Short mmCIF file of C-alpha atoms in Angstrom, two decimals:
data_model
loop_
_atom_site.label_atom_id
_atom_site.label_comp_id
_atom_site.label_asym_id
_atom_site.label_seq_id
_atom_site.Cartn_x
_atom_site.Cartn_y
_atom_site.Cartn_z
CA UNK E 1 63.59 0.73 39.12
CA UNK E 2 63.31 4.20 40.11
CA UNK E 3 65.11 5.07 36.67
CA UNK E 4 62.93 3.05 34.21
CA UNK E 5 59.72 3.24 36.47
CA UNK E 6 59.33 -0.54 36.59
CA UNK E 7 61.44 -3.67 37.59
CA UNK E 8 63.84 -4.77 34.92
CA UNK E 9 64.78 -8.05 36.35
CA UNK E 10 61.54 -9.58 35.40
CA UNK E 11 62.76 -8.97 31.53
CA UNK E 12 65.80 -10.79 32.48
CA UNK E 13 66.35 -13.84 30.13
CA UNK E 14 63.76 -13.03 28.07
CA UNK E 15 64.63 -14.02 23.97
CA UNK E 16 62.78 -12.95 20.85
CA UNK E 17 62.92 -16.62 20.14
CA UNK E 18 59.67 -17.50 21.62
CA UNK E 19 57.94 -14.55 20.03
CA UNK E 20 58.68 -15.57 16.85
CA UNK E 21 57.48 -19.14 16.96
CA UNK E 22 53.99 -17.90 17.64
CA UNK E 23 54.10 -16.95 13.46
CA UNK E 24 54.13 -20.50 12.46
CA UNK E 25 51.08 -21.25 15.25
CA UNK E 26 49.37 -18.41 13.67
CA UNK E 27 50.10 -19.86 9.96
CA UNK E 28 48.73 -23.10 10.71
CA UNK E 29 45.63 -21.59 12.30
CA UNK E 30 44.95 -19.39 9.14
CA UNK E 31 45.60 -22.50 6.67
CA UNK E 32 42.77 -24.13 8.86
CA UNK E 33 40.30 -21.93 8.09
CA UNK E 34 37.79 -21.32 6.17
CA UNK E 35 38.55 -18.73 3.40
CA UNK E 36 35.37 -17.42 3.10
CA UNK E 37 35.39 -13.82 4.12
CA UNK E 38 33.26 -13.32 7.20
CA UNK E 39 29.57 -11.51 6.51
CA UNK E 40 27.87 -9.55 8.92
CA UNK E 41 24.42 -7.41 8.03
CA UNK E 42 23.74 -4.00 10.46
CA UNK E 43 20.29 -4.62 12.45
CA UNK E 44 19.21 -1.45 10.49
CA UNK E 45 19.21 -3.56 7.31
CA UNK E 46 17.68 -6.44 8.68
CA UNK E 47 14.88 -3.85 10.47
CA UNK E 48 14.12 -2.12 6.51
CA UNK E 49 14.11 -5.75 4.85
CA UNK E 50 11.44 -7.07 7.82
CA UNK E 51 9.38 -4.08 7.45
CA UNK E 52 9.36 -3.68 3.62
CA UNK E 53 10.27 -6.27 1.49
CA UNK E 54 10.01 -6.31 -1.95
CA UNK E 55 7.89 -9.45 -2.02
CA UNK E 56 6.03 -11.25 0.50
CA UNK E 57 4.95 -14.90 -0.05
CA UNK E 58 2.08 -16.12 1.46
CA UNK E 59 -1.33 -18.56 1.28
CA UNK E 60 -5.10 -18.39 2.19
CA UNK E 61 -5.93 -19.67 5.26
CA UNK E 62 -9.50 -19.06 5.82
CA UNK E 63 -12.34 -17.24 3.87
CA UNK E 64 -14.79 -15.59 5.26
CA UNK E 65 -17.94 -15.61 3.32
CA UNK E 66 -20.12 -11.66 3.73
CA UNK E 67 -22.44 -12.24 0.64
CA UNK E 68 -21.02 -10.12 -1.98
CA UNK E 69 -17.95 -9.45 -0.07
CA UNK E 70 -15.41 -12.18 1.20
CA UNK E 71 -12.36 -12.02 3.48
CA UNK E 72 -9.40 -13.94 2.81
CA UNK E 73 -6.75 -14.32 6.23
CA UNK E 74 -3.51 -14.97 4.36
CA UNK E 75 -0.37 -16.38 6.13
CA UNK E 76 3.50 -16.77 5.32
CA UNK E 77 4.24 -19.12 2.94
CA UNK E 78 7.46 -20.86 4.45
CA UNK E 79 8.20 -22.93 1.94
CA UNK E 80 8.85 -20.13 -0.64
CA UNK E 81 10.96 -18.17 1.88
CA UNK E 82 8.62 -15.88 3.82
CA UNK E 83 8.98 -16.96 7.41
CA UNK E 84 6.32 -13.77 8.67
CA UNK E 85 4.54 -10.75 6.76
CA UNK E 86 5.18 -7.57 7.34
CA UNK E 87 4.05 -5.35 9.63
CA UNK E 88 1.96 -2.04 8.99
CA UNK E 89 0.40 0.40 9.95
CA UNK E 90 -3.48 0.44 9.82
CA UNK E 91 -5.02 2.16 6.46
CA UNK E 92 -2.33 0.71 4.33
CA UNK E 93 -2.24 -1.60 1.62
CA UNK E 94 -0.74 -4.42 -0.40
CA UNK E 95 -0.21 -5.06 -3.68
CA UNK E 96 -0.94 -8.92 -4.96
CA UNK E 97 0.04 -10.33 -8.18
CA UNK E 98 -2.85 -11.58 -9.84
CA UNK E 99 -2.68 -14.10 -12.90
CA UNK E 100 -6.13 -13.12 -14.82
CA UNK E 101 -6.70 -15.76 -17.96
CA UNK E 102 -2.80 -15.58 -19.11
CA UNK E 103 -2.50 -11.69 -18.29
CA UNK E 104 -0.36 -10.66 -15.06
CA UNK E 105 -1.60 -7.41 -13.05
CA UNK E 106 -0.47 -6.27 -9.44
CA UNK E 107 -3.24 -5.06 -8.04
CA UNK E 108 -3.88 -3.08 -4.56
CA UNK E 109 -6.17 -4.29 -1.68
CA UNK E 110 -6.08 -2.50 1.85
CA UNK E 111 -5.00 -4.71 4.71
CA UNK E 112 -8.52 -5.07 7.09
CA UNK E 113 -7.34 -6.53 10.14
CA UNK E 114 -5.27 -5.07 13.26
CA UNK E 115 -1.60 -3.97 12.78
CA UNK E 116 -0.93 -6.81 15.66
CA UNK E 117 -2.14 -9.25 13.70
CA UNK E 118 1.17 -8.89 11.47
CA UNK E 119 2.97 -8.26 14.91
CA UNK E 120 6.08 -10.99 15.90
CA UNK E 121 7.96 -13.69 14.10
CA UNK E 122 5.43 -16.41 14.71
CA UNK E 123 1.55 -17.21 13.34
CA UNK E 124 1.91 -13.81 11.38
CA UNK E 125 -1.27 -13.09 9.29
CA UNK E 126 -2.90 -10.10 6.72
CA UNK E 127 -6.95 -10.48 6.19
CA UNK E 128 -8.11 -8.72 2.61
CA UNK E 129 -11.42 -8.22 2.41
CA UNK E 130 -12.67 -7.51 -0.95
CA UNK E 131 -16.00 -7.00 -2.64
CA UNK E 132 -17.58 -7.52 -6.07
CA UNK E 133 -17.50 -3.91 -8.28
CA UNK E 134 -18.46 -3.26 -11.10
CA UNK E 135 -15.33 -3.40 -13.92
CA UNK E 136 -13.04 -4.96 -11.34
CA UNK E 137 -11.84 -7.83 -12.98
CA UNK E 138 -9.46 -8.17 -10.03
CA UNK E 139 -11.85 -8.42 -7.64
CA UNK E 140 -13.93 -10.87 -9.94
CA UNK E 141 -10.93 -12.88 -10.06
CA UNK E 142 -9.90 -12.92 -6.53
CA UNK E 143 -13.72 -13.68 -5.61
CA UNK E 144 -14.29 -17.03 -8.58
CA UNK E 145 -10.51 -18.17 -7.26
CA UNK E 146 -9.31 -18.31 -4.42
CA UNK E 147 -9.56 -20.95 -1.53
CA UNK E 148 -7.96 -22.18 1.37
CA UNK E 149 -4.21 -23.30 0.02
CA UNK E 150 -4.59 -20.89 -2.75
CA UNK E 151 -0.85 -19.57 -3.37
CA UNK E 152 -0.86 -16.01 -3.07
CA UNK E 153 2.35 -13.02 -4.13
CA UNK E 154 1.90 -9.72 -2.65
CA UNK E 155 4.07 -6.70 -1.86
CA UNK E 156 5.27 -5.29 1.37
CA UNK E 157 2.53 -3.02 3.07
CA UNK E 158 2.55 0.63 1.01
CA UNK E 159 0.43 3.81 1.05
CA UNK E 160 0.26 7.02 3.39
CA UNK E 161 -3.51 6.65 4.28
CA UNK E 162 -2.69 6.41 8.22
CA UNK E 163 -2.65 8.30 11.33
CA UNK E 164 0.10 10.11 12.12
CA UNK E 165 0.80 11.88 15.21
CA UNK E 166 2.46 15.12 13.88
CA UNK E 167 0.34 16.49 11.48
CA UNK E 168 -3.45 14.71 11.98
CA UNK E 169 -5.83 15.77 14.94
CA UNK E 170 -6.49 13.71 17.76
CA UNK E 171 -10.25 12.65 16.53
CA UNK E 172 -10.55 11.13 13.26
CA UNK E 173 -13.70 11.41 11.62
CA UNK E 174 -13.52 8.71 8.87
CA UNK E 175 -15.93 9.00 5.57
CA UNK E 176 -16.99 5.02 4.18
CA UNK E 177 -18.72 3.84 1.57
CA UNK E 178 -19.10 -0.08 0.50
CA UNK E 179 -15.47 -1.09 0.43
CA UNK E 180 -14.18 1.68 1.84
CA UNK E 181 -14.67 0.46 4.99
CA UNK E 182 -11.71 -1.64 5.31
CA UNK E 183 -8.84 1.14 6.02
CA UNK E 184 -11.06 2.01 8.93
CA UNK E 185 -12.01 -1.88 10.33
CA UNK E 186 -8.31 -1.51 10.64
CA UNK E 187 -7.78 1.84 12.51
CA UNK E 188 -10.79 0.87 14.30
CA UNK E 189 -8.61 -2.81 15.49
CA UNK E 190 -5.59 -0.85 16.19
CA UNK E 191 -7.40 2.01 18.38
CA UNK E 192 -9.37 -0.95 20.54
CA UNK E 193 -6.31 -2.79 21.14
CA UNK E 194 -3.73 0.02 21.85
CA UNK E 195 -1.51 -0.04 18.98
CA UNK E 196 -2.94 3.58 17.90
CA UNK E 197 -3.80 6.38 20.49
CA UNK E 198 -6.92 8.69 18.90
CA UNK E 199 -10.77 9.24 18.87
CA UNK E 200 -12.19 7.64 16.13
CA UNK E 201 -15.87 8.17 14.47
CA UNK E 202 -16.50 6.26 11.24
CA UNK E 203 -19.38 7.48 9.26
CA UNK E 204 -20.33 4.66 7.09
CA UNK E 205 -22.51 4.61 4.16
CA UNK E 206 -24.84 1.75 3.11
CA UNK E 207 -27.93 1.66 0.92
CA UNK E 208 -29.68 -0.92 3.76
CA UNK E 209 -29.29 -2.45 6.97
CA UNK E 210 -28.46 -5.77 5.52
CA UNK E 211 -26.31 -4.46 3.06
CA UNK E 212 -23.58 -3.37 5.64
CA UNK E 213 -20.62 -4.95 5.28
CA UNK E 214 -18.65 -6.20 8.47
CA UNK E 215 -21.00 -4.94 10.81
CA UNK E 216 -21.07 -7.32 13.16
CA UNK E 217 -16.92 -6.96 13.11
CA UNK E 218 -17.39 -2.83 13.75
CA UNK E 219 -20.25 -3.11 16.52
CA UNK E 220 -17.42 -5.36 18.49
CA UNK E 221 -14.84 -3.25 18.19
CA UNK E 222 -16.70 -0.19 19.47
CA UNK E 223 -17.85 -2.15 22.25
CA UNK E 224 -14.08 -2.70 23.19
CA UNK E 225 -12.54 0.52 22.57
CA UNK E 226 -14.11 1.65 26.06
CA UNK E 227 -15.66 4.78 23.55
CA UNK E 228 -12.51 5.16 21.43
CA UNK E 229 -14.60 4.41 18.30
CA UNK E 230 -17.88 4.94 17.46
CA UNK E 231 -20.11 3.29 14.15
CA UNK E 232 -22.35 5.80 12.92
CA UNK E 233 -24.38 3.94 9.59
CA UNK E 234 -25.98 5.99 6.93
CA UNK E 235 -28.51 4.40 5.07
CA UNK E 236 -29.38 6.08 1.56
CA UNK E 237 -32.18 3.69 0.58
CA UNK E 238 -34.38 2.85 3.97
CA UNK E 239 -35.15 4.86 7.46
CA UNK E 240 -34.26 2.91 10.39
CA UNK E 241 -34.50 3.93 13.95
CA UNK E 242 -30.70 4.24 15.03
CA UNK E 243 -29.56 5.31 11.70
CA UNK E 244 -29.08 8.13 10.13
CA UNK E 245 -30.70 8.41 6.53
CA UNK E 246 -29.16 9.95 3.44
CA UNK E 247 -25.79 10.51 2.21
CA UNK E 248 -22.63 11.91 3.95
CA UNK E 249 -23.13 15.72 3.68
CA UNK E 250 -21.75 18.78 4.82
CA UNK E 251 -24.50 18.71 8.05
CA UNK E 252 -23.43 15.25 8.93
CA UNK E 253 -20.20 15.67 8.97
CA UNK E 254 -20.61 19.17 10.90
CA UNK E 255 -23.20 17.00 13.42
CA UNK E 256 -20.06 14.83 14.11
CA UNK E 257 -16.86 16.62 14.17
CA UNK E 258 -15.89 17.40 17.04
CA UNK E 259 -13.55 20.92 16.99
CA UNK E 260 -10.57 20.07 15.61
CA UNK E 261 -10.90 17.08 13.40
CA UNK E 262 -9.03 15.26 11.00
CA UNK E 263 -11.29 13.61 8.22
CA UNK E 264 -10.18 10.69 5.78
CA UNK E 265 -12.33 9.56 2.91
CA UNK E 266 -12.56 6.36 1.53
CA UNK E 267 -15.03 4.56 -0.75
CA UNK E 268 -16.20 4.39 -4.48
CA UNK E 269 -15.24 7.51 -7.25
CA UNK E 270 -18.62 8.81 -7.20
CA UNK E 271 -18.15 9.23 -3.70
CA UNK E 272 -15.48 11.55 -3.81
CA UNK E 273 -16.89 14.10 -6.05
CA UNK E 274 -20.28 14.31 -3.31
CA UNK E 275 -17.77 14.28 -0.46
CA UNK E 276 -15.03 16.52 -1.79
CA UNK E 277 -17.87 19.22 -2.70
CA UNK E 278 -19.64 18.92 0.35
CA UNK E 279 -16.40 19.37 2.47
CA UNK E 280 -15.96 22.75 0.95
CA UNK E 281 -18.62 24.01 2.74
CA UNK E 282 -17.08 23.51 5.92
CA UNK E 283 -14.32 24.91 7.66
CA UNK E 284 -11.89 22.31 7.80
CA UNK E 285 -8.34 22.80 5.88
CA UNK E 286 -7.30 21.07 3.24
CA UNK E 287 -4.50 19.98 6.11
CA UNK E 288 -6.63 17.73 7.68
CA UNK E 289 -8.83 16.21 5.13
CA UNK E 290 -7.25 13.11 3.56
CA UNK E 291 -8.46 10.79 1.01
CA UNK E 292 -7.36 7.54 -0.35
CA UNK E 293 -6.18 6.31 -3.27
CA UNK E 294 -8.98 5.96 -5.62
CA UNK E 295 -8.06 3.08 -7.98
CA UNK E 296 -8.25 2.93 -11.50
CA UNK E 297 -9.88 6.05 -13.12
CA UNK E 298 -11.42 3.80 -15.80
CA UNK E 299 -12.90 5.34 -18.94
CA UNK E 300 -11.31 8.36 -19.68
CA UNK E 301 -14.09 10.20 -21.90
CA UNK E 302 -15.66 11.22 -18.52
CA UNK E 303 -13.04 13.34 -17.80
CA UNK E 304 -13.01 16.93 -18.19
CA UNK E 305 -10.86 18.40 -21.18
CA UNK E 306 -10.86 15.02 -23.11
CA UNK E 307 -11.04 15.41 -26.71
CA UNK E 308 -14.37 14.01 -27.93
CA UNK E 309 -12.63 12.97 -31.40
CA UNK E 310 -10.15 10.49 -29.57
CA UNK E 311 -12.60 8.10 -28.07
CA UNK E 312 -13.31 4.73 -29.74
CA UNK E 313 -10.12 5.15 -32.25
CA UNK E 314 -6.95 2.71 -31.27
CA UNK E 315 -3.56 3.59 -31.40
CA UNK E 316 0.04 1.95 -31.07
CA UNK E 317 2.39 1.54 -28.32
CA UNK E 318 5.99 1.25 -29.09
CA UNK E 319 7.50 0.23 -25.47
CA UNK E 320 11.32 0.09 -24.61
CA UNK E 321 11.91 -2.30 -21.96
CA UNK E 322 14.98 -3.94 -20.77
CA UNK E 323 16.32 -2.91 -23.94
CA UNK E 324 13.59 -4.34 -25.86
CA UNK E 325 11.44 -2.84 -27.91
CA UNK E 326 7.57 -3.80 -28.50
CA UNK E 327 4.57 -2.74 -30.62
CA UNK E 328 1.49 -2.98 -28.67
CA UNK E 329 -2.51 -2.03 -29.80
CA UNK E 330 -3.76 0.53 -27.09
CA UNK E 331 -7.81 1.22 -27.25
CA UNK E 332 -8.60 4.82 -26.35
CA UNK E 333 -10.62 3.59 -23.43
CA UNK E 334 -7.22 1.93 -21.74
CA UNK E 335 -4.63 3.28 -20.05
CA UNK E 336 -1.50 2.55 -21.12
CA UNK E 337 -1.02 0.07 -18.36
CA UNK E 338 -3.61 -1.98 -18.88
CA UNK E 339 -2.98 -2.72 -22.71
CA UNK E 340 0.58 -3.46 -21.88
CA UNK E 341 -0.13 -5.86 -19.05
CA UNK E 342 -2.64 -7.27 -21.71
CA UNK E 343 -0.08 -7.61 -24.25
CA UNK E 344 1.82 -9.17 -21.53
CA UNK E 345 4.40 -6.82 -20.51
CA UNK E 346 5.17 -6.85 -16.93
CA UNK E 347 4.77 -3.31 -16.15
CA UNK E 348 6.04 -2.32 -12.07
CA UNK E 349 3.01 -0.76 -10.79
CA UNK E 350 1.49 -0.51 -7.14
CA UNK E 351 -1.30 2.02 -6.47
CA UNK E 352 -3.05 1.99 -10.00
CA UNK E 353 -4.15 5.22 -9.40
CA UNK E 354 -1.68 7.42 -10.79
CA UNK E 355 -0.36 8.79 -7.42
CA UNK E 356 2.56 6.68 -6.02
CA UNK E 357 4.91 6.46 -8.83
CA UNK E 358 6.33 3.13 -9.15
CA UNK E 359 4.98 2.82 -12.78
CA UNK E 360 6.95 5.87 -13.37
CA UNK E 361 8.10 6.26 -17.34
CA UNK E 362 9.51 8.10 -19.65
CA UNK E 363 7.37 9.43 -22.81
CA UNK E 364 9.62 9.28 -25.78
CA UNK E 365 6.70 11.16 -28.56
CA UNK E 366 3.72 10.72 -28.88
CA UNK E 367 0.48 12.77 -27.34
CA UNK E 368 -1.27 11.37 -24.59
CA UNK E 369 -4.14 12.71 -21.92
CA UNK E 370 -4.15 12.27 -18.21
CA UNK E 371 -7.31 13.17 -15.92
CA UNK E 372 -6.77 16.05 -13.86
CA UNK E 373 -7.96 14.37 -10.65
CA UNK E 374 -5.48 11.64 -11.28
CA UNK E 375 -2.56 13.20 -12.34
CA UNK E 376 0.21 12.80 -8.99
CA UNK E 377 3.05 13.23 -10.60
CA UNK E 378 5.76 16.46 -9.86
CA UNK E 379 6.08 19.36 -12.00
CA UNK E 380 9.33 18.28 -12.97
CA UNK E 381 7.62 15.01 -14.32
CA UNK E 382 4.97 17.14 -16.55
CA UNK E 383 8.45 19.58 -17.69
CA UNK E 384 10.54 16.49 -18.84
CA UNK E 385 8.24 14.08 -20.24
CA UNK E 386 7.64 11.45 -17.64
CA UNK E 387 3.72 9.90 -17.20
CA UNK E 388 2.52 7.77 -15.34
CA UNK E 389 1.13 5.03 -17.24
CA UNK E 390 -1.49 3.95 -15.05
CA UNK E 391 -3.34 6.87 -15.39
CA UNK E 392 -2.45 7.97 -19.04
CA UNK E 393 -4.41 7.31 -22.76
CA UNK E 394 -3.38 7.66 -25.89
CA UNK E 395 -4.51 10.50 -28.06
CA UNK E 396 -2.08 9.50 -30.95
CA UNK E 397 0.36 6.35 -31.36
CA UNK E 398 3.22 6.42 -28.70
CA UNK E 399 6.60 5.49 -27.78
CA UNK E 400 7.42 5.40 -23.76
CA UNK E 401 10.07 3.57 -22.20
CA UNK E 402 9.45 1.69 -19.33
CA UNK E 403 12.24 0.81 -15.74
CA UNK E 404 10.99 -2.69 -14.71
CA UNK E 405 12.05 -2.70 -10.44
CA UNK E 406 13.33 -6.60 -11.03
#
C-alpha cells in the first residue's frame, strides 16, 4: 500500500467485463429518447423579450369618459399570446396600430398611469388617455371607436422622455399643456407610490378651470406624495383665486424652480416655440431642459426655408420594398409617410416625429425638404442619403427605398 498509496486488494477480481455492458444500457436509454435536441433560453433573453417586445396584444377594459378627452385602461389579450404588458418607465410611450377607413398607421400615445400598474405577471394593465386635436385623425379614430372589448395592437413601451438619475436634477419642473399632461400624471403616479425618487412641480396650462383635464386624478396624487409633487394650474383665459393666470413664461418658471432644476416640456407645437423662447432667458442649460416628442409636424409650408413654388403641386413616389417596387401620388402637404400608409404601404414607424428612427430609409433621387426643428437624424444620415420619411416632403418626384422591421 505504501508503494501505490492505496490498497490494491480491493481491485482484486475486478474484470472490464462489467464495464462494458453498461454500453448496451446506455444504447437502449438513448434509443428511448426523445431526439429532439434539448432548448434552453438565458434569463437575459427572457428579461429583453418581457421588457420590450416587438408587439404587445391587448383589449379595452374600461373607458373613462373626461369630455373631450377619454381614457382607455387596456389589458393583455391572452388569447392572442400576450400573457402581461410591458413594463416602463413613466413618460414613455406606445405605439398602437390603428386601422383608419382601410388605411393602417402606428401611431404614438404616452402611457398615463403608474409604472406599477404594468408591474408583475398577473392583472397587468396600460391606461391611454387621449384627447380630440385638431388634424388628428388618430385621435378622432381612437375617440368614434373604441369600447370595452375593442381589440387593440400596440408596441412595447419606447421613448427617452423619463427621469433618469445620472444626468437630470433631483426636482423636476414639468411644462403641460392640454395633452401634455399625461407623461407627467405618470411621473406624478410613480413619485407618490415610490417607484421614482425626485421633487416634482408640474406647471400645467389650461384656458379654464373646467377645462383641466384629469384634475381631480393630479389633486390626489399630490395629496399622497406627502409634498413630492405639487399641481400648479395656469389659466390663460379666466383669473381664479389659487391659480396663476397667463401662459408659462420665463417669470413663472423662474417663480418655481427651485436651484438646480431639470425642466421637461410637453404639450401642443405652438407651445414649444413660446416655451423654448422663453427658456432662453433663463439660466438653465440646454442639459437639463428636455422636451418631448412633438408628433407630426403637419403642413410643411410653415416651415422656415420651404420653397413657396412647391406647395399645392403633387409629385410621385417610386418605393422599393421587400423587393417591390411601387408608384405612389405624394401631395406637397404630406410627408412621405403618410401618402404611403395611404396608398397602403406598411411603412415601420414609431415616434412620427422624425426623431427616433425606425422609419429610417434610404433616398435613391429625387429632392425632398425636411423642417429644421424636425430633422433627428445623424450627420452621417444627411452625408449618405438617408431621410426620415415621417418628417420629409417632396419637392420633386422621388424614389426611396424602404426596410420593413417584419
Amino acid at each position: 500500500m505504501a508503494k501505490y498509496g492505496y490498497d490494491r486488494s480491493k481491485l482484486k477480481g475486478l474484470t472490464p467485463f462489467p464495464f462494458l455492458g453498461e454500453v448496451k444500457t446506455r444504447n437502449k436509454h438513448i434509443e428511448a429518447a426523445d431526439t429532439a435536441l434539448p432548448q434552453s433560453v438565458f434569463n437575459p433573453n427572457r428579461l429583453a423579450d418581457a421588457l420590450h417586445p416587438v408587439v404587445q396584444y391587448a383589449k379595452v377594459a374600461e373607458v373613462v369618459d373626461h369630455g373631450d378627452a377619454k381614457s382607455y385602461v387596456l389589458v393583455p389579450d391572452a388569447a392572442k399570446g400576450t400573457k402581461a404588458l410591458a413594463y416602463f418607465r413613466a413618460g414613455q410611450y406606445v405605439s398602437v396600430s390603428l386601422d383608419m377607413d382601410g388605411v393602417t398607421a402606428d401611431k404614438p400615445y404616452t402611457l398615463s398611469s403608474a409604472p406599477k400598474a404594468a408591474l408583475g405577471s398577473e392583472h397587468t394593465s396600460y391606461t391611454l388617455t387621449v384627447k380630440q386635436a385638431p388634424g388628428s385623425d388618430g385621435a378622432t379614430h381612437i375617440l368614434g371607436h373604441w369600447q370595452e372589448g375593442t381589440e387593440v395592437t400596440l408596441s412595447g413601451p419606447k421613448g427617452e422622455f423619463y427621469y433618469q438619475e445620472m444626468r437630470d436634477a433631483r426636482h423636476v419642473l414639468a411644462l403641460a399643456g392640454g395633452s401634455g399632461i399625461t407623461p407627467f400624471l405618470s411621473m406624478a403616479a410613480a413619485v407618490a407610490d415610490g417607484t421614482e425618487d425626485f421633487r416634482l412641480t408640474v406647471l400645467y396650462g389650461s384656458r379654464t378651470k373646467d377645462g383641466i383635464l384629469l384634475k381631480e386624478e393630479l389633486d390626489a396624487l399630490e395629496a399622497k406624495s406627502k409634498g413630492k409633487v405639487r399641481v400648479v394650474h395656469v389659466l390663460s383665459d379666466e383669473t381664479a383665486e389659487g391659480y396663476e393666470h397667463g401662459f408659462i413664461t420665463a417669470e413663472l418658471i423662474r417663480k418655481y424652480a427651485e436651484g438646480d432644476t431639470s425642466v421637461f416640456v410637453c404639450g401642443p407645437r405652438a407651445m414649444y416655440g413660446f416655451v423654448k423662447a422663453e427658456l432662453k432667458k433663463l439660466p438653465i442649460p440646454e442639459r437639463r431642459i428636455r422636451f418631448e416628442l412633438s408628433g407630426e409636424f403637419g403642413d410643411p409650408s410653415r416651415a422656415a426655408g420651404y420653397p413657396a413654388e412647391a406647395a399645392g403641386k403633387t409629385h410621385s413616389i417610386t418605393v422599393w420594398i421587400r423587393g417591390e417596387k411601387r408608384v405612389v401620388p405624394c401631395k406637397a402637404e404630406q410627408s412621405l409617410l403618410r401618402a404611403m400608409e395611404q396608398a397602403g404601404i406598411r411603412v415601420p414607424s414609431d415616434c412620427r416625429s422624425g426623431q427616433c428612427g425606425w422609419c429610417h430609409s434610404r433616398l435613391i433621387a429625387g429632392d425632398v425638404f425636411v423642417p429644421e426643428e424636425a430633422d433627428g437624424r445623424r450627420m452621417a444620415d444627411k452625408q449618405y442619403g438617408w431621410i426620415h420619411p415621417c418628417a420629409t416632403y417632396a419637392l420633386t418626384d422621388v424614389e426611396l427605398e424602404v426596410f420593413p422591421i417584419l
